Coordinates of C-alpha atoms in Angstrom, one line a residue:
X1 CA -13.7 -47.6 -8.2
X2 CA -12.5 -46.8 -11.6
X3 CA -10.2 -43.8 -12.4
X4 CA -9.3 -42.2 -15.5
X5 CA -5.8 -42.8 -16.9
X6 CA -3.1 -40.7 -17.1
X7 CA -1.6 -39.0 -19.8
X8 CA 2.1 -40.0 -21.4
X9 CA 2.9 -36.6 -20.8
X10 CA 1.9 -36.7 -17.3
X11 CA 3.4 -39.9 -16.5
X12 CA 6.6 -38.4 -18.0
X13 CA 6.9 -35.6 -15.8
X14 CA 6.2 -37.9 -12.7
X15 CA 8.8 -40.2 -13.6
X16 CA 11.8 -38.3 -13.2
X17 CA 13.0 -35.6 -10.8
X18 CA 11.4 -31.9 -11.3
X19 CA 14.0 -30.2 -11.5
X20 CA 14.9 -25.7 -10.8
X21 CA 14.3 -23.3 -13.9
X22 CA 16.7 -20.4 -13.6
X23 CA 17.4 -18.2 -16.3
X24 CA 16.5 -20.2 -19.0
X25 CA 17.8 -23.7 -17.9
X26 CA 16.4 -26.5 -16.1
X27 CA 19.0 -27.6 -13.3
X28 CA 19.4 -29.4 -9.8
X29 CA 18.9 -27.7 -6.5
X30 CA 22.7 -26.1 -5.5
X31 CA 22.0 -28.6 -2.5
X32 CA 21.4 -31.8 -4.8
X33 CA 18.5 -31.8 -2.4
X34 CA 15.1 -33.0 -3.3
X35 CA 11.7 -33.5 -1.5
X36 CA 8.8 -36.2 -1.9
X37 CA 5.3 -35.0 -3.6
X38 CA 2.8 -37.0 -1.8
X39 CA -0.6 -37.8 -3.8
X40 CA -3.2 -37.1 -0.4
X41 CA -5.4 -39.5 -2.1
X42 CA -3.5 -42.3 -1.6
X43 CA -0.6 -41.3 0.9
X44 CA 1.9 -42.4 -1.8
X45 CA 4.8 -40.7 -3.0
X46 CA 4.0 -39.7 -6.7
X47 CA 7.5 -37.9 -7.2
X48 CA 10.5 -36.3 -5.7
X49 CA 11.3 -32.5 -6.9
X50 CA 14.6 -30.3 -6.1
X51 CA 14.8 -28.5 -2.5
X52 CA 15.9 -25.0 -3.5
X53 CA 17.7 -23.2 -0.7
X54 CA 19.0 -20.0 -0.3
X55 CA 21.9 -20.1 -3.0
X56 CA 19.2 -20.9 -5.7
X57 CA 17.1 -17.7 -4.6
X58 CA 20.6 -16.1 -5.3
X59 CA 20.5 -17.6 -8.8
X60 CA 16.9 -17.1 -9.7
X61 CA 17.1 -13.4 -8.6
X62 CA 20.0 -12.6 -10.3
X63 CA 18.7 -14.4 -13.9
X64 CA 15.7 -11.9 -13.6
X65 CA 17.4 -9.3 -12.9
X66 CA 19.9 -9.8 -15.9
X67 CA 16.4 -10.2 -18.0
X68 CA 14.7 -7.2 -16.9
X69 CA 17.4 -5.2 -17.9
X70 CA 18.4 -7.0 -20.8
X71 CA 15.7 -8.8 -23.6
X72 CA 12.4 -8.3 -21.7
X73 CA 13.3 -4.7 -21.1
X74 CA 13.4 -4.7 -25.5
X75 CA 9.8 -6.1 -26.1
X76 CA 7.2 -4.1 -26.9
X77 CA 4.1 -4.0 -25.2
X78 CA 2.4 -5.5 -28.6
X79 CA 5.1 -8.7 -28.3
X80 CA 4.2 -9.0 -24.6
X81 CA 0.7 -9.7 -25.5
X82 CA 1.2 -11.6 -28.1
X83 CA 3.5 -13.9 -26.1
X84 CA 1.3 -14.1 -23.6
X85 CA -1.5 -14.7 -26.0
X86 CA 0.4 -17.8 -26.9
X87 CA 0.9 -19.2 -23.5
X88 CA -3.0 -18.9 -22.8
X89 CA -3.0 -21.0 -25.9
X90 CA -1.0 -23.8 -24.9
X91 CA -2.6 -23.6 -21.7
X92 CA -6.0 -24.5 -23.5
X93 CA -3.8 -27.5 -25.7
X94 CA -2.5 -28.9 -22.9
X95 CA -5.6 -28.6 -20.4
X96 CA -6.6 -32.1 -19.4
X97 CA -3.1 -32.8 -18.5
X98 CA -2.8 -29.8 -16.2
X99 CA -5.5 -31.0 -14.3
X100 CA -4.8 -34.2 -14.2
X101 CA -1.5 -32.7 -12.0
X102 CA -3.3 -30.4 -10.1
X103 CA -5.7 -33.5 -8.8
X104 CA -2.7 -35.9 -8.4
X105 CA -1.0 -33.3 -5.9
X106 CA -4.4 -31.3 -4.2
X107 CA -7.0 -34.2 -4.3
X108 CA -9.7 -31.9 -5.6
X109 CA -12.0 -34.1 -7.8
X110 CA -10.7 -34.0 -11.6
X111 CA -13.8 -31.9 -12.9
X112 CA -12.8 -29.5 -10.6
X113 CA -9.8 -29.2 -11.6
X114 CA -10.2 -29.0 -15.3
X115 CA -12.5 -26.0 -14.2
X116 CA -9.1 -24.8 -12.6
X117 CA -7.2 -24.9 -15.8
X118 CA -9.8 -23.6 -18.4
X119 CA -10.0 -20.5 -15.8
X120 CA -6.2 -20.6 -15.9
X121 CA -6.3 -20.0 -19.8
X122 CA -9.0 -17.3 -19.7
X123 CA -6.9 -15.3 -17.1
X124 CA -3.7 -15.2 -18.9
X125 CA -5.4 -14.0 -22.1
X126 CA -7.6 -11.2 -20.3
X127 CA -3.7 -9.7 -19.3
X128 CA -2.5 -10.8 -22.7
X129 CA -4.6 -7.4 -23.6
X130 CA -3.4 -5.4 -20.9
X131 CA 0.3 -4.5 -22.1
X132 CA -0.8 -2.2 -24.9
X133 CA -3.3 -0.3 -22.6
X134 CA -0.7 0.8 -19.7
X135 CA -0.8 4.1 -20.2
X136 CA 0.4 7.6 -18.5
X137 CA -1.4 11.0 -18.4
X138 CA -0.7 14.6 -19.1
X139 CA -1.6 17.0 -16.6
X140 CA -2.3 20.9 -16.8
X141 CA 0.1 22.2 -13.7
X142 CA 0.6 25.2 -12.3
X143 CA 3.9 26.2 -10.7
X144 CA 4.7 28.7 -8.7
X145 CA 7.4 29.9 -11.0
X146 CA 4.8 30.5 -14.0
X147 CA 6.8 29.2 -16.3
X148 CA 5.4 27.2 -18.9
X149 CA 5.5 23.6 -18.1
X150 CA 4.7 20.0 -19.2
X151 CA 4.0 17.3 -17.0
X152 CA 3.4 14.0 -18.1
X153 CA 3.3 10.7 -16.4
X154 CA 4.8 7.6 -17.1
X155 CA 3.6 3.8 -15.9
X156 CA 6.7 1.2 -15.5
X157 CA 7.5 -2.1 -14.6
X158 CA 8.2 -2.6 -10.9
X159 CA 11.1 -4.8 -11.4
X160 CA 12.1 -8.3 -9.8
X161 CA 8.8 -9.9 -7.9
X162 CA 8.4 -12.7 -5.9
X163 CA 4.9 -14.8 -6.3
X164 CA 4.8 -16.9 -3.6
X165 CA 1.8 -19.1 -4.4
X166 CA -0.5 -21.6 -2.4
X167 CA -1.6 -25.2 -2.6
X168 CA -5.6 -24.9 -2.7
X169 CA -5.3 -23.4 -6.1
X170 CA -2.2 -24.0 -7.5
X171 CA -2.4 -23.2 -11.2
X172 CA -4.5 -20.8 -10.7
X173 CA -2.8 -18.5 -8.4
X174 CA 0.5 -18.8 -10.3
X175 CA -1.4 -17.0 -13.3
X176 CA -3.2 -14.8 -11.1
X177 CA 0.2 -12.9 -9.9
X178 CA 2.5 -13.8 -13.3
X179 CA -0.5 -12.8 -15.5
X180 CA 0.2 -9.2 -14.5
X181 CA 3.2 -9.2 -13.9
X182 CA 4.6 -10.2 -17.2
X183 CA 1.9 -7.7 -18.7
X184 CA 3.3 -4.4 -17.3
X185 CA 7.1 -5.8 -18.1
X186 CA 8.6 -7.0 -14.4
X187 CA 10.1 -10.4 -14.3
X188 CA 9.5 -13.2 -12.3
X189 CA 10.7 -15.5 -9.6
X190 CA 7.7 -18.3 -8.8
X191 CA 7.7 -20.0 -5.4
X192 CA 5.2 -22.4 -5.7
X193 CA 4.0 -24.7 -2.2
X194 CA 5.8 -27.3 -1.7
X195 CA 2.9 -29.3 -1.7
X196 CA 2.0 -28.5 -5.2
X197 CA 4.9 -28.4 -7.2
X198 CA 4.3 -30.2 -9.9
X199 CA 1.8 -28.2 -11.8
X200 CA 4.0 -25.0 -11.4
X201 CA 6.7 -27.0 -13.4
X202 CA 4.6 -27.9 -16.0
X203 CA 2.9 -24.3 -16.5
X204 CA 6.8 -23.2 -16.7
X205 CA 7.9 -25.1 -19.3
X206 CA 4.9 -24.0 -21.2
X207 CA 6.3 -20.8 -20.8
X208 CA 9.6 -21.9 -22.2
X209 CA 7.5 -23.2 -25.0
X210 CA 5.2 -20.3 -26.0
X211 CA 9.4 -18.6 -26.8
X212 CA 9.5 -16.0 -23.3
X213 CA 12.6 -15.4 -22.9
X214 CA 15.3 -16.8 -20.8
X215 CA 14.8 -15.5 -16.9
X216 CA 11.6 -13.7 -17.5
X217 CA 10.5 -16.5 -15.2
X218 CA 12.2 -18.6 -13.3
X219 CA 10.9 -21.4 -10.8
X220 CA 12.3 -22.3 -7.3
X221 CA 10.4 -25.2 -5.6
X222 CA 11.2 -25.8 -2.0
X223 CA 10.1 -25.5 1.7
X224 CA 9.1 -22.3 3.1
X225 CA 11.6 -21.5 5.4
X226 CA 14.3 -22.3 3.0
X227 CA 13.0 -20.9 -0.3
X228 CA 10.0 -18.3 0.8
X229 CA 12.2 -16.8 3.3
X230 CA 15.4 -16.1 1.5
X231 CA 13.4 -15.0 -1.6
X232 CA 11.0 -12.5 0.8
X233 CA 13.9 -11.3 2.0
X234 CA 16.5 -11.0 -0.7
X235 CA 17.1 -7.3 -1.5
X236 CA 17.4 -8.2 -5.3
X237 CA 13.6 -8.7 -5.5
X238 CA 11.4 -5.4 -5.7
X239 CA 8.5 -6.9 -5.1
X240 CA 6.5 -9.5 -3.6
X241 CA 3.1 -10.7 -4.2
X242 CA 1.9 -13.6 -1.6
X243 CA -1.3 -16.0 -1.1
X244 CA -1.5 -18.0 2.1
X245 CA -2.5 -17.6 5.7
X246 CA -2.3 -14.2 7.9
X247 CA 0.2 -16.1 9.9
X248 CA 3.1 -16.1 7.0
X249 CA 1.5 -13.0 5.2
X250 CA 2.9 -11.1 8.7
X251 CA 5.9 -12.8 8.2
X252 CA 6.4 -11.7 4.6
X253 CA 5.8 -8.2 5.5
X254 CA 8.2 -8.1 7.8
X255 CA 11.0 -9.7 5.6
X256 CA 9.5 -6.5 2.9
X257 CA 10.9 -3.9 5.4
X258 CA 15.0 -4.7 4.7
X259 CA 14.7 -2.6 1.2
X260 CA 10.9 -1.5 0.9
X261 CA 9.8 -3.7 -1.3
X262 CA 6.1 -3.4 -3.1
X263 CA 4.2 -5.8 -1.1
X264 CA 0.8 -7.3 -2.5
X265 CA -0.6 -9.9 0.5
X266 CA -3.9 -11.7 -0.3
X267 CA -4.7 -13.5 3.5
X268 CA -7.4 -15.7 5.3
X269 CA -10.8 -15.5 5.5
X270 CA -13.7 -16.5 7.7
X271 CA -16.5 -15.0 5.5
X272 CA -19.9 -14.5 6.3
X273 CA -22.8 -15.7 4.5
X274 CA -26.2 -14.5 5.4
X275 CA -29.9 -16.1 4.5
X276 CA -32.8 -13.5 4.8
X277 CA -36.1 -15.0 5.8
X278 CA -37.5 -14.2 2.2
X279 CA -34.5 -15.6 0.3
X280 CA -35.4 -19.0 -2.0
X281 CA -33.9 -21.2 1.1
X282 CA -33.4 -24.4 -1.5
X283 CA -31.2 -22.2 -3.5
X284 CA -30.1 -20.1 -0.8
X285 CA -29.4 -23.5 1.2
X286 CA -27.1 -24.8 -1.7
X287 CA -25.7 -21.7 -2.3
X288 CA -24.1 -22.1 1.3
X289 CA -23.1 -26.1 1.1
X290 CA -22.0 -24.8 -2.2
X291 CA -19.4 -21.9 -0.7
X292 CA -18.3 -24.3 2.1
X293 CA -17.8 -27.8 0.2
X294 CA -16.4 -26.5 -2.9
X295 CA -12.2 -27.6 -2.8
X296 CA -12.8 -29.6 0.3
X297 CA -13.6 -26.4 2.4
X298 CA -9.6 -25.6 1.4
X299 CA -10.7 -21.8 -0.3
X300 CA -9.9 -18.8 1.6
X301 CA -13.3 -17.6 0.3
X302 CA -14.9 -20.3 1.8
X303 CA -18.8 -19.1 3.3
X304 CA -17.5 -20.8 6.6
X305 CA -19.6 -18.6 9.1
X306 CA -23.7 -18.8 8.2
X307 CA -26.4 -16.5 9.5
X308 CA -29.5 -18.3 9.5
X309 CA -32.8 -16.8 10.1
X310 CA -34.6 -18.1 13.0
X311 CA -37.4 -18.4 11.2
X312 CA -36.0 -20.4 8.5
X313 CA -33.6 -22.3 10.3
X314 CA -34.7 -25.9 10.4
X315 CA -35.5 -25.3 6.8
X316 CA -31.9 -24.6 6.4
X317 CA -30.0 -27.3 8.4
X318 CA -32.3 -30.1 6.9
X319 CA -31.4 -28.9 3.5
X320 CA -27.7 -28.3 4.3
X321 CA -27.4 -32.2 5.7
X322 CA -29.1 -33.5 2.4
X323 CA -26.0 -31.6 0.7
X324 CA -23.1 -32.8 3.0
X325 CA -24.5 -36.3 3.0
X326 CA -24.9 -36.6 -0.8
X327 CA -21.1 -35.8 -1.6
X328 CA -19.0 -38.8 -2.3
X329 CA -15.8 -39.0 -1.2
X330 CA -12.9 -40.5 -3.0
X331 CA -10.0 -40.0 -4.6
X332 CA -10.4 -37.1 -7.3
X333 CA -9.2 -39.2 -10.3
X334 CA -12.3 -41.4 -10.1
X335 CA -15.0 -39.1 -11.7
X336 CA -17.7 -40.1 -9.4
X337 CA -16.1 -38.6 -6.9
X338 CA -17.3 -35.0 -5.5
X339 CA -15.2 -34.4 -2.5
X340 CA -11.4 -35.4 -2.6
X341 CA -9.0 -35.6 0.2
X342 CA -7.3 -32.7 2.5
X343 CA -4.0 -31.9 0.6
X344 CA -2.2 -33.2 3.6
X345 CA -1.7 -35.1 6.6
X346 CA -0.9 -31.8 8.8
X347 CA -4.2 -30.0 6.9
X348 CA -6.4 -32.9 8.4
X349 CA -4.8 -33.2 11.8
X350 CA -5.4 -29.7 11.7
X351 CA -9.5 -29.8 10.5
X352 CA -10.1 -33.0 13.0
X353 CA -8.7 -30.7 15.6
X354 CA -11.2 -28.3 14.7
X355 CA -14.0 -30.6 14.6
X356 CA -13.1 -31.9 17.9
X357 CA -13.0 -28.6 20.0
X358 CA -16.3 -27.5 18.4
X359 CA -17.8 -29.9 20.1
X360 CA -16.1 -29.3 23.1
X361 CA -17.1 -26.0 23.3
X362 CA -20.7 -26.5 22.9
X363 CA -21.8 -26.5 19.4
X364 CA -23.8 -28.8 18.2
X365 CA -22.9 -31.1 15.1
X366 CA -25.3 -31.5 12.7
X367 CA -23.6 -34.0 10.2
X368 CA -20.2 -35.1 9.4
X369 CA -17.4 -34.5 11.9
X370 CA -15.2 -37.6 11.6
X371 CA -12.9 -39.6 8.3
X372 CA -15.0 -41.5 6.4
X373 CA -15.4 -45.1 7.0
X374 CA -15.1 -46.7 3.4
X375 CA -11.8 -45.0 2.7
X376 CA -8.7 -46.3 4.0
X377 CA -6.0 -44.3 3.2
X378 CA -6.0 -40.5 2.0
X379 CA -6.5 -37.4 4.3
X380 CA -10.4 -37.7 4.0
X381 CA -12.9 -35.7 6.3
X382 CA -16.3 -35.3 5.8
X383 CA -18.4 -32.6 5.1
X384 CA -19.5 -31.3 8.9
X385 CA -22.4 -28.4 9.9
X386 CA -22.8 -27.5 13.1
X387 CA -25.3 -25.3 14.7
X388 CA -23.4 -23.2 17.1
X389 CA -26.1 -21.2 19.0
X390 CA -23.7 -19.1 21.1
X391 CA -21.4 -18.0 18.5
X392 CA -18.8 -18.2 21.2
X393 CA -17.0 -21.8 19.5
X394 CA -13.5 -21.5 17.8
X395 CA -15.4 -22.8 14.9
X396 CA -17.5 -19.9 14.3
X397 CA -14.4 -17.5 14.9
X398 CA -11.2 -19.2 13.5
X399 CA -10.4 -20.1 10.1
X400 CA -10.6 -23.7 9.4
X401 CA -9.7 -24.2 6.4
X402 CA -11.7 -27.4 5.3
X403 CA -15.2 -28.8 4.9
X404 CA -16.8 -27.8 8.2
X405 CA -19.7 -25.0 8.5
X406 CA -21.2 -23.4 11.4
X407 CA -24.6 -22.2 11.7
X408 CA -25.6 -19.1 14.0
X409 CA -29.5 -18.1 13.8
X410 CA -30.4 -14.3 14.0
X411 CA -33.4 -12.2 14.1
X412 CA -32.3 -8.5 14.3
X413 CA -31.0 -7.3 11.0
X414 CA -28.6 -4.7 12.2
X415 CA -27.6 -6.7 15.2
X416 CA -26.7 -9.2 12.5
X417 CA -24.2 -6.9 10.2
X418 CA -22.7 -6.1 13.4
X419 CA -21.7 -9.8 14.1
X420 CA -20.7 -10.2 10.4
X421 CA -18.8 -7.9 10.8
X422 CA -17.1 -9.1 14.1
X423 CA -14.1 -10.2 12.6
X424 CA -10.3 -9.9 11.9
X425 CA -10.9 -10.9 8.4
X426 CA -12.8 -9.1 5.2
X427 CA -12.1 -11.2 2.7
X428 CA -15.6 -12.1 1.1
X429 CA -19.4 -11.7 2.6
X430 CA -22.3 -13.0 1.0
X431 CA -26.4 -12.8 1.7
X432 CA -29.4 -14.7 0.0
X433 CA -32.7 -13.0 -0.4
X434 CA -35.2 -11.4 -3.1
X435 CA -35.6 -7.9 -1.8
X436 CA -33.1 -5.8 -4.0
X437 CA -33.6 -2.9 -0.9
X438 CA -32.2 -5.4 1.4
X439 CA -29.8 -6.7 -0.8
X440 CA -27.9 -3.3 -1.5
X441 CA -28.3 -1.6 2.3
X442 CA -26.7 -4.9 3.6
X443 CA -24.1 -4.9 1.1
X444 CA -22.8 -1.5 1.5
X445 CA -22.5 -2.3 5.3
X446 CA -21.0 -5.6 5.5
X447 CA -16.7 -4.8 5.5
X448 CA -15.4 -7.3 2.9
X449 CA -13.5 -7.2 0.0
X450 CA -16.2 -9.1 -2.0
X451 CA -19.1 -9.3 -1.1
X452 CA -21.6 -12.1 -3.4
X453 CA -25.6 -11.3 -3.7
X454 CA -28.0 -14.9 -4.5
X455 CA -24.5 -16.3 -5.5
X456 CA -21.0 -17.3 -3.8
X457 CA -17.5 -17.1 -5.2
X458 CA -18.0 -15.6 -8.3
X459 CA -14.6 -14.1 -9.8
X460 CA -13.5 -12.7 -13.0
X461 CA -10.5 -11.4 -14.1
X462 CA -11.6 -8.3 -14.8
X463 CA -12.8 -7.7 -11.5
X464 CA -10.8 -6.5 -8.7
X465 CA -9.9 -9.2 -5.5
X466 CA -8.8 -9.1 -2.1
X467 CA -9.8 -8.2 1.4
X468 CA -10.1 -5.8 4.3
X469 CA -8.5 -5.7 8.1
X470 CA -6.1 -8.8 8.2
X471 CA -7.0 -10.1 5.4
X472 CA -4.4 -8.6 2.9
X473 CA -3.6 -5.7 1.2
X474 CA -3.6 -4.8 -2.1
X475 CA -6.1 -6.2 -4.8
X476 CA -5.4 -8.8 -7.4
X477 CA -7.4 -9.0 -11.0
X478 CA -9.1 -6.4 -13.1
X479 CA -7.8 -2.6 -14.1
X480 CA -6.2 -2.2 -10.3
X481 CA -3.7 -5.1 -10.3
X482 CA -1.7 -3.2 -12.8
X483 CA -0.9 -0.4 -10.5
X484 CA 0.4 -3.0 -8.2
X485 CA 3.3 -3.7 -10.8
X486 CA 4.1 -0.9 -12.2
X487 CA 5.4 2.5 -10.3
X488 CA 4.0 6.0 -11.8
X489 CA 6.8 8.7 -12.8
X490 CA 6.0 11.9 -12.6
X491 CA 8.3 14.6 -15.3
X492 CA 8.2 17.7 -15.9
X493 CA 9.4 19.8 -19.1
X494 CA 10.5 23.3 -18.8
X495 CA 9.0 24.8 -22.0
X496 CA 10.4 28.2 -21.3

């Protein structure tokens, strides 16, 4: 098993302490605590990082808000873009060791995760266009005094926000929520997972390199309940855009309430993804493995619920066990690998539970559904289908959150949007097939924020993301992210 060597600048950052950026400078937790950053591959310890608690939240907060009102509130729109222009470029310079980070700490094989950081760079320069193209309106109004009036609208910068950021995609996401956010003007405090730290730091002192300045962004790593509560809560942040499960997003939203913040929630997922009888069913069958495999199963997008066809069911499952059984598992640095680990011990206790109660409850396992044999150490599971002919298993209902796929068959077409649709989540949707009539009347029906035709998990930054019902509110990406940032005033000019 050979794996590609690391980088001096990635063995530097892993051989000392990551350490807390707030406003400006890089410091110790207030604590002096720090926390382990466990490589899944291996089980081993690849670093210890500071434990930020609540007095750091204080810190962070405060450093932004000194910024926003102070330097960044001087830039123009033109010196926004061009600084982040010059982070996307660094981003480029320094992409091989970002993704060697991102597979040390998530596991996901390293082509993957080069794939992570070039998108990284592309996202950051589509918003490093978007600061000179905020823009207000003027409006012909008519009021009831008839006096001549003008009434023009201006778009500003929210303030303070909190991007609370998961593990699955961890560079990623960072630039998905500071990408606009340092477009329209706000400032930034970035709570990355504490599973994923290290990445985060890195990105931030590119920031510090490409000349932002001091407490525009500022990084807390930490746990959750001592870092992502304090900061959803604290009444110096006017904003707060969140990744993760429903479970915390609820949580979040709560914490909102104490001063009203702006709240931007991008939740689970248990998306269905649908193969007509006249779709290509090798493509079609790939498509799915594809939507399901991709990151270990770990993407909230993830095609985890698939609507077979009975008449092309057999077809389906035979090709879908080809795809799970040719994936090789191992540890993401070696490039022959094309499934990595879980990004944790608790995510595969959590996925083997899974597996387990499927069967329990009846469904019937097609492939996978236990660790791999050849691998010793390393949260490893393998890719697992199930046919689950009741729909009625927790499998085909709850989101998992890892390699596993159930199949349902179906024969009714308008029976079958109905059970697509039989869910707390709208995240994503998806159908296979070559009749365009099909294609568009099941599209418009199916209740998802994205919804994928002869494809799966197609993004763009220009495009707007998110989901219905429970899972989020709010959309990330594209034109409609920027009113999430910004708040519209409204003046009017007596002219009289």
């Amino acid at each position: 098993m050979s794996q590609i060597q690391l980088l001096p600048a990635v063995q530097a950052l892993l051989s000392q302490p990551g350490r807390l950026f707030l406003g400006g400078t890089w410091q110790d937790a207030a604590s002096g605590r720090r926390f382990v950053v466990e490589n899944p591959a291996t089980e081993c310890a690849l670093t210890e990082v500071a434990e930020g608690d609540a007095r750091d939240v204080d810190t962070a907060v405060d450093a932004a808000r000194t910024a926003f009102n102070g330097e960044w509130a001087r830039q123009s729109p033109a010196q926004r873009g061009l600084l982040l222009l010059r982070l996307a470029e660094l981003l480029d310079q320094h992409r091989e060791e970002l993704a060697q980070l991102i597979t040390l700490e998530n596991g996901k094989p390293i082509a993957n995760a080069r794939g992570e950081a070039a998108s990284a760079a592309n996202i950051v320069r589509y918003f490093a266009g978007w600061p000179t193209k905020i823009e207000g309106s003027t409006l012909p109004v008519s009021p009831a005094s008839g006096a001549p009036m003008l009434n023009y609208t201006l778009r500003e910068p929210v303030g303070v926000c909190a991007l609370i950021v998961p593990w699955n995609f961890p560079l990623t996401m960072c630039v998905w929520k500071l990408g606009p956010a340092l477009a329209t003007g706000c400032v930034a405090v970035l709570k990355p997972a504490e599973q994923t730290p290290l990445v985060a730091i890195r990105l931030v002192q590119l920031i510090e390199a490409a000349g932002f300045p001091p407490g525009v962004v500022n990084l807390i790593t930490g746990l959750g309940a001592a870092t992502g509560a304090p900061l959803a809560q604290h009444p110096g942040v006017d904003k707060i855009a969140f990744t993760g499960s429903t479970q915390v997003g609820r949580l979040i939203a709560q914490g909102a309430t104490s001063n009203m913040k702006k709240v931007s929630l991008e939740l689970g997922g248990k998306s269905p993804n649908i193969i007509l009888p006249d779709a290509d069913i090798v493509r079609a069958a790939k498509g799915a493995a594809d939507g399901i495999f991709y990151n270990q199963g770990q993407v909230c997008t993830a095609g985890s619920r698939l609507y077979v066809h009975a008449s092309v069911l057999d077809q389906v499952l035979e090709e879908l066990r080809r795809h799970a059984n040719a994936h090789v598992l191992g540890p993401g640095l070696d490039p022959s690998s094309s499934m990595g680990p879980l990004v944790s011990a608790r995510q595969l206790s959590t996925v083997s539970g899974y597996l387990q109660r499927g069967l329990e409850e009846g469904a019937e396992l097609i492939c996978g559904g236990g660790r791999p044999a050849h691998l010793e150490r390393g949260h490893f599971i393998e890719p697992s289908v199930f046919l689950d002919r009741a729909e009625r298993a927790c499998i085909a209902r709850e989101e998992i959150f890892g390699p596993v796929l159930t199949v349902m068959s179906w024969t009714d077409i308008d029976e079958l949007v109905l059970r697509a649709n039989d869910s707390p989540y709208g995240l994503a949707a998806g159908l296979w097939t070559r009749d365009l009539r099909s294609a568009h009347r099941v599209a418009a029906q199916l209740k998802a924020g994205s919804v994928w035709i002869n494809c799966w998990n197609v993004v763009d930054p220009a495009s707007p993301f998110g989901g219905y019902k429970q899972s989020g509110w709010g959309r990330e990406m594209g034109k409609n992210v920027i009113d999430a940032y910004t708040e519209t005033k409204s003046v009017f000019v007596d002219l009289a």
